[in-house]
PDB file of C-alpha atoms in Angstrom:
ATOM      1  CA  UNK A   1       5.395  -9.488 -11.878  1.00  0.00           C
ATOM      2  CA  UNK A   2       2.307  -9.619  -9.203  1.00  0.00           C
ATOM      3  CA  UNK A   3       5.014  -9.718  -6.218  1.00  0.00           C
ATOM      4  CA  UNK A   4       7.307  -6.418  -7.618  1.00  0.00           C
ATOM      5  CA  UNK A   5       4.117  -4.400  -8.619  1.00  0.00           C
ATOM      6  CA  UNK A   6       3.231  -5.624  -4.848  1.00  0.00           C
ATOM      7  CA  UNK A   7       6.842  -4.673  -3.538  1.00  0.00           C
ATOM      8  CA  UNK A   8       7.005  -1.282  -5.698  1.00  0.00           C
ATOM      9  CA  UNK A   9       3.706  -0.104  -4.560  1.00  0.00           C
ATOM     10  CA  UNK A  10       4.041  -0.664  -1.152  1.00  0.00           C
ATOM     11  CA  UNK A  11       7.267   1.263  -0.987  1.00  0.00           C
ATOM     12  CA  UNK A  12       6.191   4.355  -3.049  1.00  0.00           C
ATOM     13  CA  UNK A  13       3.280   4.167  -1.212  1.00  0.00           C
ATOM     14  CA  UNK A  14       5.261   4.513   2.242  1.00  0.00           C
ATOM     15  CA  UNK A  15       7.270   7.271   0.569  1.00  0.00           C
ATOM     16  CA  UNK A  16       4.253   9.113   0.682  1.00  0.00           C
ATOM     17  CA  UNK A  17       2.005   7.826   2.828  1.00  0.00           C
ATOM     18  CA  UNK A  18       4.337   8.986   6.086  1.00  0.00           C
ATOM     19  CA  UNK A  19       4.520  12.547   5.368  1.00  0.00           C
ATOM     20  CA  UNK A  20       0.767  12.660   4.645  1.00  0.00           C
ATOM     21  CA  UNK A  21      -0.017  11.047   8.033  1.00  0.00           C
ATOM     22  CA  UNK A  22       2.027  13.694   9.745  1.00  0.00           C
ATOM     23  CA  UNK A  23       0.042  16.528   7.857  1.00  0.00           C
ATOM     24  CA  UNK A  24      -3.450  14.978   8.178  1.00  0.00           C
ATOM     25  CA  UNK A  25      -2.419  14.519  12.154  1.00  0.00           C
ATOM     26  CA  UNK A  26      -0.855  17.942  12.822  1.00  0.00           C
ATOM     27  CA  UNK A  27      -0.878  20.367   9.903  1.00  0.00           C
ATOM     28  CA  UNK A  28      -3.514  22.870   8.176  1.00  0.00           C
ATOM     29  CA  UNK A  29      -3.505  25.106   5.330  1.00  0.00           C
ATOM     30  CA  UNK A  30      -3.218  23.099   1.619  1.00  0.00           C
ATOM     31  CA  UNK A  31      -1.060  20.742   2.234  1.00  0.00           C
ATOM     32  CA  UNK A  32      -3.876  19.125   5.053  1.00  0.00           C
ATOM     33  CA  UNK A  33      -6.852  19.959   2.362  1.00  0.00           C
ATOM     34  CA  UNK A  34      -4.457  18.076  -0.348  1.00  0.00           C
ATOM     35  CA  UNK A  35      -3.325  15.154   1.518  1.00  0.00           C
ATOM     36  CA  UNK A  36      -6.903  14.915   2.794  1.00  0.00           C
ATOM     37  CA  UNK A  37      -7.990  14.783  -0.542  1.00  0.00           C
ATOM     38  CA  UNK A  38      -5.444  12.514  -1.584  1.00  0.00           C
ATOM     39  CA  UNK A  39      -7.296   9.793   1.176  1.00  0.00           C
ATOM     40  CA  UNK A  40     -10.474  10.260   0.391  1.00  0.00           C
ATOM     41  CA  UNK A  41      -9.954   9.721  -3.272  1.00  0.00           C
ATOM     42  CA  UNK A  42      -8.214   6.708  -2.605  1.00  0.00           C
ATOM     43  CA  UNK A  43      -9.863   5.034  -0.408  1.00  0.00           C
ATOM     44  CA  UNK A  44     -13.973   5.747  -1.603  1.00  0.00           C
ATOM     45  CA  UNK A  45     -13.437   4.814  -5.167  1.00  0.00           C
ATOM     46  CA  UNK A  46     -12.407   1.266  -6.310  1.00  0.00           C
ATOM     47  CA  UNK A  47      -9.176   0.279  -7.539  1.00  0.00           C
ATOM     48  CA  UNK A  48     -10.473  -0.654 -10.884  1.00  0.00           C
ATOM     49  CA  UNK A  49     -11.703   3.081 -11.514  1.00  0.00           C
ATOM     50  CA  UNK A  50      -7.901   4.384 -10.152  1.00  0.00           C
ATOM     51  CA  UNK A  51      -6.026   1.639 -12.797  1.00  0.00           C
ATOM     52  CA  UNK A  52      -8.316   3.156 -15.545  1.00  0.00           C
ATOM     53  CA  UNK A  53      -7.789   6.666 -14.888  1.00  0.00           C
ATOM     54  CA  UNK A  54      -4.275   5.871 -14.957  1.00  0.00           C
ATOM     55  CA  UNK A  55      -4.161   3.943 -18.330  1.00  0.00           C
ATOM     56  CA  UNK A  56      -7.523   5.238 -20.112  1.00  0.00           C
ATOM     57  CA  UNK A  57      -7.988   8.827 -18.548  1.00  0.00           C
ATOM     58  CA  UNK A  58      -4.390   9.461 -19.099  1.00  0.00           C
ATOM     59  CA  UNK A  59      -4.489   8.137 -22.636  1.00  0.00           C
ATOM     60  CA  UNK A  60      -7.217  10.357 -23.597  1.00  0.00           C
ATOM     61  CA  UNK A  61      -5.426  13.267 -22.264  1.00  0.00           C
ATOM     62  CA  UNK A  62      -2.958  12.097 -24.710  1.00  0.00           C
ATOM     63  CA  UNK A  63      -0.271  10.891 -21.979  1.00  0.00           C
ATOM     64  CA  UNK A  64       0.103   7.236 -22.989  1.00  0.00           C
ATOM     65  CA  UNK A  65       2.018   5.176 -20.086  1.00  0.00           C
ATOM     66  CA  UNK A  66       2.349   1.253 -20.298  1.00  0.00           C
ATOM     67  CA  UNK A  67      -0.356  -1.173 -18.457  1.00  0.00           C
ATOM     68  CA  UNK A  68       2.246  -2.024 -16.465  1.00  0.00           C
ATOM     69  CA  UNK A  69       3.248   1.832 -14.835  1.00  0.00           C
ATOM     70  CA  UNK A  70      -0.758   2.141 -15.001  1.00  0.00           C
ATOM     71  CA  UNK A  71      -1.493  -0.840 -12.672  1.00  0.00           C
ATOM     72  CA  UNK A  72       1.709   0.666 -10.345  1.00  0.00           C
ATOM     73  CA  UNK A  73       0.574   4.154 -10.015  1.00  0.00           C
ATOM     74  CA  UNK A  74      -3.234   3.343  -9.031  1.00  0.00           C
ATOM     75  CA  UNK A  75      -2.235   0.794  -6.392  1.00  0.00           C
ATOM     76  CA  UNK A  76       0.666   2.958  -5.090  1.00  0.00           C
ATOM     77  CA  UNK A  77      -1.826   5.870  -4.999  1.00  0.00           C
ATOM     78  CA  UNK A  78      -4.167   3.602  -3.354  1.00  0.00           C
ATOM     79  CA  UNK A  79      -1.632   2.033  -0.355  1.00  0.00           C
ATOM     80  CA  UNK A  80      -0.272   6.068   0.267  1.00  0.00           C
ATOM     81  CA  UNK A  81      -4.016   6.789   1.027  1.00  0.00           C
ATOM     82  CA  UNK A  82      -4.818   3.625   2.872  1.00  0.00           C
ATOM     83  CA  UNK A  83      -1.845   4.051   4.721  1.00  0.00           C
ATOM     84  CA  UNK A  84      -1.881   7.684   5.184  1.00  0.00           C
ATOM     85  CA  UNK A  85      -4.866   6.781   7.682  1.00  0.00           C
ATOM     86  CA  UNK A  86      -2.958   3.209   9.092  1.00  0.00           C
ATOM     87  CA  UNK A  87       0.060   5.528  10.052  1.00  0.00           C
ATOM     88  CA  UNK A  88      -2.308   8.516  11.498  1.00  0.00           C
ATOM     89  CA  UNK A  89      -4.402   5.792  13.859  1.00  0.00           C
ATOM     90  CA  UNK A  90      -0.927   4.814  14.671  1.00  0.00           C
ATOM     91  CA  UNK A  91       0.477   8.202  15.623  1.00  0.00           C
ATOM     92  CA  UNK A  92      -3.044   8.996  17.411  1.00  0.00           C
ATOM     93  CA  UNK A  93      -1.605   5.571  19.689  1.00  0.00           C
ATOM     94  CA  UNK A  94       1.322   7.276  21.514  1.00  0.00           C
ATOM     95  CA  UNK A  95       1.436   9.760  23.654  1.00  0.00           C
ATOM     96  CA  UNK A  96       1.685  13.476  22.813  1.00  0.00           C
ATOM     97  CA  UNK A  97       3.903  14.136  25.761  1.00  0.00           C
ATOM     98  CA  UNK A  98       6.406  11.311  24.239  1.00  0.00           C
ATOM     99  CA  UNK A  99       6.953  14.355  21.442  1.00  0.00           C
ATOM    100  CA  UNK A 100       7.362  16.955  24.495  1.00  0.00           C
ATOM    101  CA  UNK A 101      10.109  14.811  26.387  1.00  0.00           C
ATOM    102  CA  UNK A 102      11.836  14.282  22.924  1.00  0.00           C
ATOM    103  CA  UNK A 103      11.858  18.192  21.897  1.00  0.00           C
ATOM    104  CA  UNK A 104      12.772  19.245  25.953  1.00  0.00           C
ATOM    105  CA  UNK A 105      16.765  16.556  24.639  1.00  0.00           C
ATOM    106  CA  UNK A 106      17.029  18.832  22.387  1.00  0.00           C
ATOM    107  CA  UNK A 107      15.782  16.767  19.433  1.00  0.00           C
ATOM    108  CA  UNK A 108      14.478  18.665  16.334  1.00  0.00           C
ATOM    109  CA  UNK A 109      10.945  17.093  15.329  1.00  0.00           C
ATOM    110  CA  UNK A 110      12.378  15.803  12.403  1.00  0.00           C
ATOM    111  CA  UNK A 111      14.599  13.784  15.114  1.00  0.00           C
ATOM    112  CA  UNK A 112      11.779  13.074  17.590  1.00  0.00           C
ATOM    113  CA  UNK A 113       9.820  11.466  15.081  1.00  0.00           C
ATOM    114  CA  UNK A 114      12.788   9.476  13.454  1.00  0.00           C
ATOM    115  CA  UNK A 115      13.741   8.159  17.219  1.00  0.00           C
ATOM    116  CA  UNK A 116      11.155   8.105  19.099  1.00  0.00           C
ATOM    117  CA  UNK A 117       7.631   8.520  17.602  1.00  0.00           C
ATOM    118  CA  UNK A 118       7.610   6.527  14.417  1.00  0.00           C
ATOM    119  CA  UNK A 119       9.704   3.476  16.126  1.00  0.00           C
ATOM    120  CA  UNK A 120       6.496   3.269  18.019  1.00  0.00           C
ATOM    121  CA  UNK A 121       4.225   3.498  15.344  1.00  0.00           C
ATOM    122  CA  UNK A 122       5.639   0.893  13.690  1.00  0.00           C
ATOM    123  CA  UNK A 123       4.876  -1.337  15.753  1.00  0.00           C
ATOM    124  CA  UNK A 124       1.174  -0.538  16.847  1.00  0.00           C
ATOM    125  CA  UNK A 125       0.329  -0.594  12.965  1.00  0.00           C
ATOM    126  CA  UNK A 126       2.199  -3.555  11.998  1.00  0.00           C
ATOM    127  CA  UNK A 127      -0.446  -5.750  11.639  1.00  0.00           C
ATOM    128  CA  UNK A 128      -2.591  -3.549   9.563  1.00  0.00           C
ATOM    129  CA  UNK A 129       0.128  -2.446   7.510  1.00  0.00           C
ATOM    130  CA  UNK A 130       0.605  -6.352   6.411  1.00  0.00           C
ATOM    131  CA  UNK A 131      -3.136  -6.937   5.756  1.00  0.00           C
ATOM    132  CA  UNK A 132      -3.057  -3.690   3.378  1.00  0.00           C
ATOM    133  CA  UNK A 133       0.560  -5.466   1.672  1.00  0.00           C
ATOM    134  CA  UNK A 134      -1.656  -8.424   1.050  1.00  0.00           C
ATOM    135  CA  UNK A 135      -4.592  -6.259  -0.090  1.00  0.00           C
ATOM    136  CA  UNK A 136      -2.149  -4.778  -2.576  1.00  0.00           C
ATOM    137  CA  UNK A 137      -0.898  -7.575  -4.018  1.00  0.00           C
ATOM    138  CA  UNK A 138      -4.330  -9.189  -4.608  1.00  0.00           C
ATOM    139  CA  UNK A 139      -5.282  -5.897  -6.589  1.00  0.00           C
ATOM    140  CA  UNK A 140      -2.941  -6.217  -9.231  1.00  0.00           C
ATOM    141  CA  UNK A 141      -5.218  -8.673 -10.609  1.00  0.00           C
ATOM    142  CA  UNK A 142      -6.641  -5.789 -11.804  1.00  0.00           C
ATOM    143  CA  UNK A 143      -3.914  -5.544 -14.401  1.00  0.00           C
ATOM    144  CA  UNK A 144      -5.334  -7.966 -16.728  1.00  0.00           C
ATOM    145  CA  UNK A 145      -8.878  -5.559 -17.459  1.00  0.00           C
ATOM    146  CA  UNK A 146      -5.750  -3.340 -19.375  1.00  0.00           C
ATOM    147  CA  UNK A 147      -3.816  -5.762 -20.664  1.00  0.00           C
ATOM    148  CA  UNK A 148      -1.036  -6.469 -18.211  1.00  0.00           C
ATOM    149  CA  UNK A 149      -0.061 -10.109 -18.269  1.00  0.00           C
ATOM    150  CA  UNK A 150       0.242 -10.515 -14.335  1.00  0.00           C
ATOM    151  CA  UNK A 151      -0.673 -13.637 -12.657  1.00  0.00           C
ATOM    152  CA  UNK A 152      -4.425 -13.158 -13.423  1.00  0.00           C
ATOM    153  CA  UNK A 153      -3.738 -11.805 -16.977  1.00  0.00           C
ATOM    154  CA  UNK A 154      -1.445 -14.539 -17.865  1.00  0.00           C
ATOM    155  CA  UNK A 155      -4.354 -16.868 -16.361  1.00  0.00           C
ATOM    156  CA  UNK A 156      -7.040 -15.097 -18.292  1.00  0.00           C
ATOM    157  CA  UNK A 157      -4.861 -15.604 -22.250  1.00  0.00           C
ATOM    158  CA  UNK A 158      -4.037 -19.324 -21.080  1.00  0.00           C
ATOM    159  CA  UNK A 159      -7.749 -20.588 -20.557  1.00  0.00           C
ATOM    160  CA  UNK A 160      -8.271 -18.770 -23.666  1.00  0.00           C
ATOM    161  CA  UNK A 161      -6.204 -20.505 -25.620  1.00  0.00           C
ATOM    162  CA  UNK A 162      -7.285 -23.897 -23.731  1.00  0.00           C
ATOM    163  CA  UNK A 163     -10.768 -23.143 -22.711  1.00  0.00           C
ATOM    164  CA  UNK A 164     -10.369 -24.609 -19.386  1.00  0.00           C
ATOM    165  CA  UNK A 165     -11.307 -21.076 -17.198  1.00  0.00           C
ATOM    166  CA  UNK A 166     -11.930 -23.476 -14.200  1.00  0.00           C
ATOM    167  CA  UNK A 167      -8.879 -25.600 -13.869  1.00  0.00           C
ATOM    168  CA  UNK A 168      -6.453 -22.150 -14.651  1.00  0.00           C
ATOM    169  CA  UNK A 169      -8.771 -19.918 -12.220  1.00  0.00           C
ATOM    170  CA  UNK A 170      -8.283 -22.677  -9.499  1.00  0.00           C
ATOM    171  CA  UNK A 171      -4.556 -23.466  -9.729  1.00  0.00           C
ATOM    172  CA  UNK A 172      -3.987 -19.024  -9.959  1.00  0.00           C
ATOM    173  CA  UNK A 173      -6.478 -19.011  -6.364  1.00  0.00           C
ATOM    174  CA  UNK A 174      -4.268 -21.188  -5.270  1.00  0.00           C
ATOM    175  CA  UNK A 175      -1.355 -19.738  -6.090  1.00  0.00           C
ATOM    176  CA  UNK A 176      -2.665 -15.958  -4.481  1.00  0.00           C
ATOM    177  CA  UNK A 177      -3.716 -17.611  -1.724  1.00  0.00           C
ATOM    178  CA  UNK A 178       0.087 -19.172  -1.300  1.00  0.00           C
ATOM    179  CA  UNK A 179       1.981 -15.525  -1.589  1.00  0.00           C
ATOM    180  CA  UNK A 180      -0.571 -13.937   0.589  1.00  0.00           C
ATOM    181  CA  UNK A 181       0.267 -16.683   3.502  1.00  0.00           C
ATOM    182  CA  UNK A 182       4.039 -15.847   2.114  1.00  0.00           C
ATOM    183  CA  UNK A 183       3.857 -12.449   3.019  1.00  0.00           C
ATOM    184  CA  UNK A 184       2.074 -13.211   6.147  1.00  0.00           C
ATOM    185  CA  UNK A 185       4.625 -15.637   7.191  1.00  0.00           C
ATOM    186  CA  UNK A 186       7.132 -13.241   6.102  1.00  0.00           C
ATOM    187  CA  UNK A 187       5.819 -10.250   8.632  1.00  0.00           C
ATOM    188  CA  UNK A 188       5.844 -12.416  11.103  1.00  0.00           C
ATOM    189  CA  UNK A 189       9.245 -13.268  11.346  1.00  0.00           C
ATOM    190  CA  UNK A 190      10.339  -9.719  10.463  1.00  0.00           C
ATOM    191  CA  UNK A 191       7.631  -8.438  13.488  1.00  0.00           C
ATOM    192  CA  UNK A 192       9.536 -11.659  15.758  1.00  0.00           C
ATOM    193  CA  UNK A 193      13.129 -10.119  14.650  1.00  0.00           C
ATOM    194  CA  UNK A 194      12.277  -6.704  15.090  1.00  0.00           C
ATOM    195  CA  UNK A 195      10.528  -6.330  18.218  1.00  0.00           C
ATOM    196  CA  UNK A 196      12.076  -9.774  19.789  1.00  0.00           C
ATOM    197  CA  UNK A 197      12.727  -9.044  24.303  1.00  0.00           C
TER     198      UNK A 197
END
């Protein structure tokens, strides 16, 4: 459960995060003043306030969702924000005039960025982008403070049935610590396939 909220977030957080980057880097009006919003939410409150807005806030609005699409919303809304900013520094990293040749083809900007500008990106942010994966996935430890039986939740009602919090807390380290170097290893290779001369 820990790796798909991981997976799930990271993608719905893309889905979002992309467009917001191109706003916050070229646009004004609302949608800059809402995206812009959007980051600094995200990224100056803790992840353990965003889960319980999700799951308690909502539920006292009387919008009940499961732990589960709680612990998935805040961390998605989290990576689009931390993101958001990852992609921007990226697109601040090429070259204006790289938009200019692409527009003089005859590309629309949808186009130019699809071809040329984000291809680029991608790569200057790679690295980032994988440490904030990684961050993600460690967060949905957060789960278990609302009941969601992730890796640290399933951790937390095994040493209390067995009272040994040490021995569980060790092994479940252990076992973040293993998927993080997983995911690391993973980006690697994809970075080596991807980008290989």
């Amino acid at each position: 459960m820990t790796l798909q909220i991981t997976l799930l977030s990271v993608v719905i957080g893309m889905v979002f995060a992309i467009p917001m980057s191109v706003i916050r880097q070229n646009g004004s009006g609302w949608r800059y003043y809402l995206t812009s919003g959007w980051v600094e939410l995200s990224r100056n409150t803790p992840v353990l306030f965003q889960v319980y807005i999700m799951y308690f806030g909502l539920g006292a609005l009387g919008i009940n969702i499961s732990s589960y699409l709680a612990v998935l919303i805040a961390i998605a809304f989290n990576n689009a924000g931390y993101m958001a900013e990852i992609f921007r520094g990226g697109l601040n990293a090429i070259p204006r005039q790289q938009m200019s040749t692409a527009r003089s083809l005859g590309m629309t900007p949808r186009q130019a960025f699809r071809h040329v500008i984000f291809p680029q990106v991608f790569k200057v942010v790679f690295l980032p982008f994988v440490t904030q994966c990684i961050w993600a996935m460690l967060n949905t430890s957060m789960g278990m403070l609302v009941g969601l039986r992730e890796l640290s939740g399933a951790t937390q009602y095994a040493q209390s049935i067995s009272f040994r919090t040490f021995e569980f807390f060790i092994v479940t380290a252990g076992i973040y610590y293993a998927i993080a170097k997983f995911i690391q290893f993973g980006a690697q290779l994809t970075f080596r396939l991807m980008y290989r001369r």
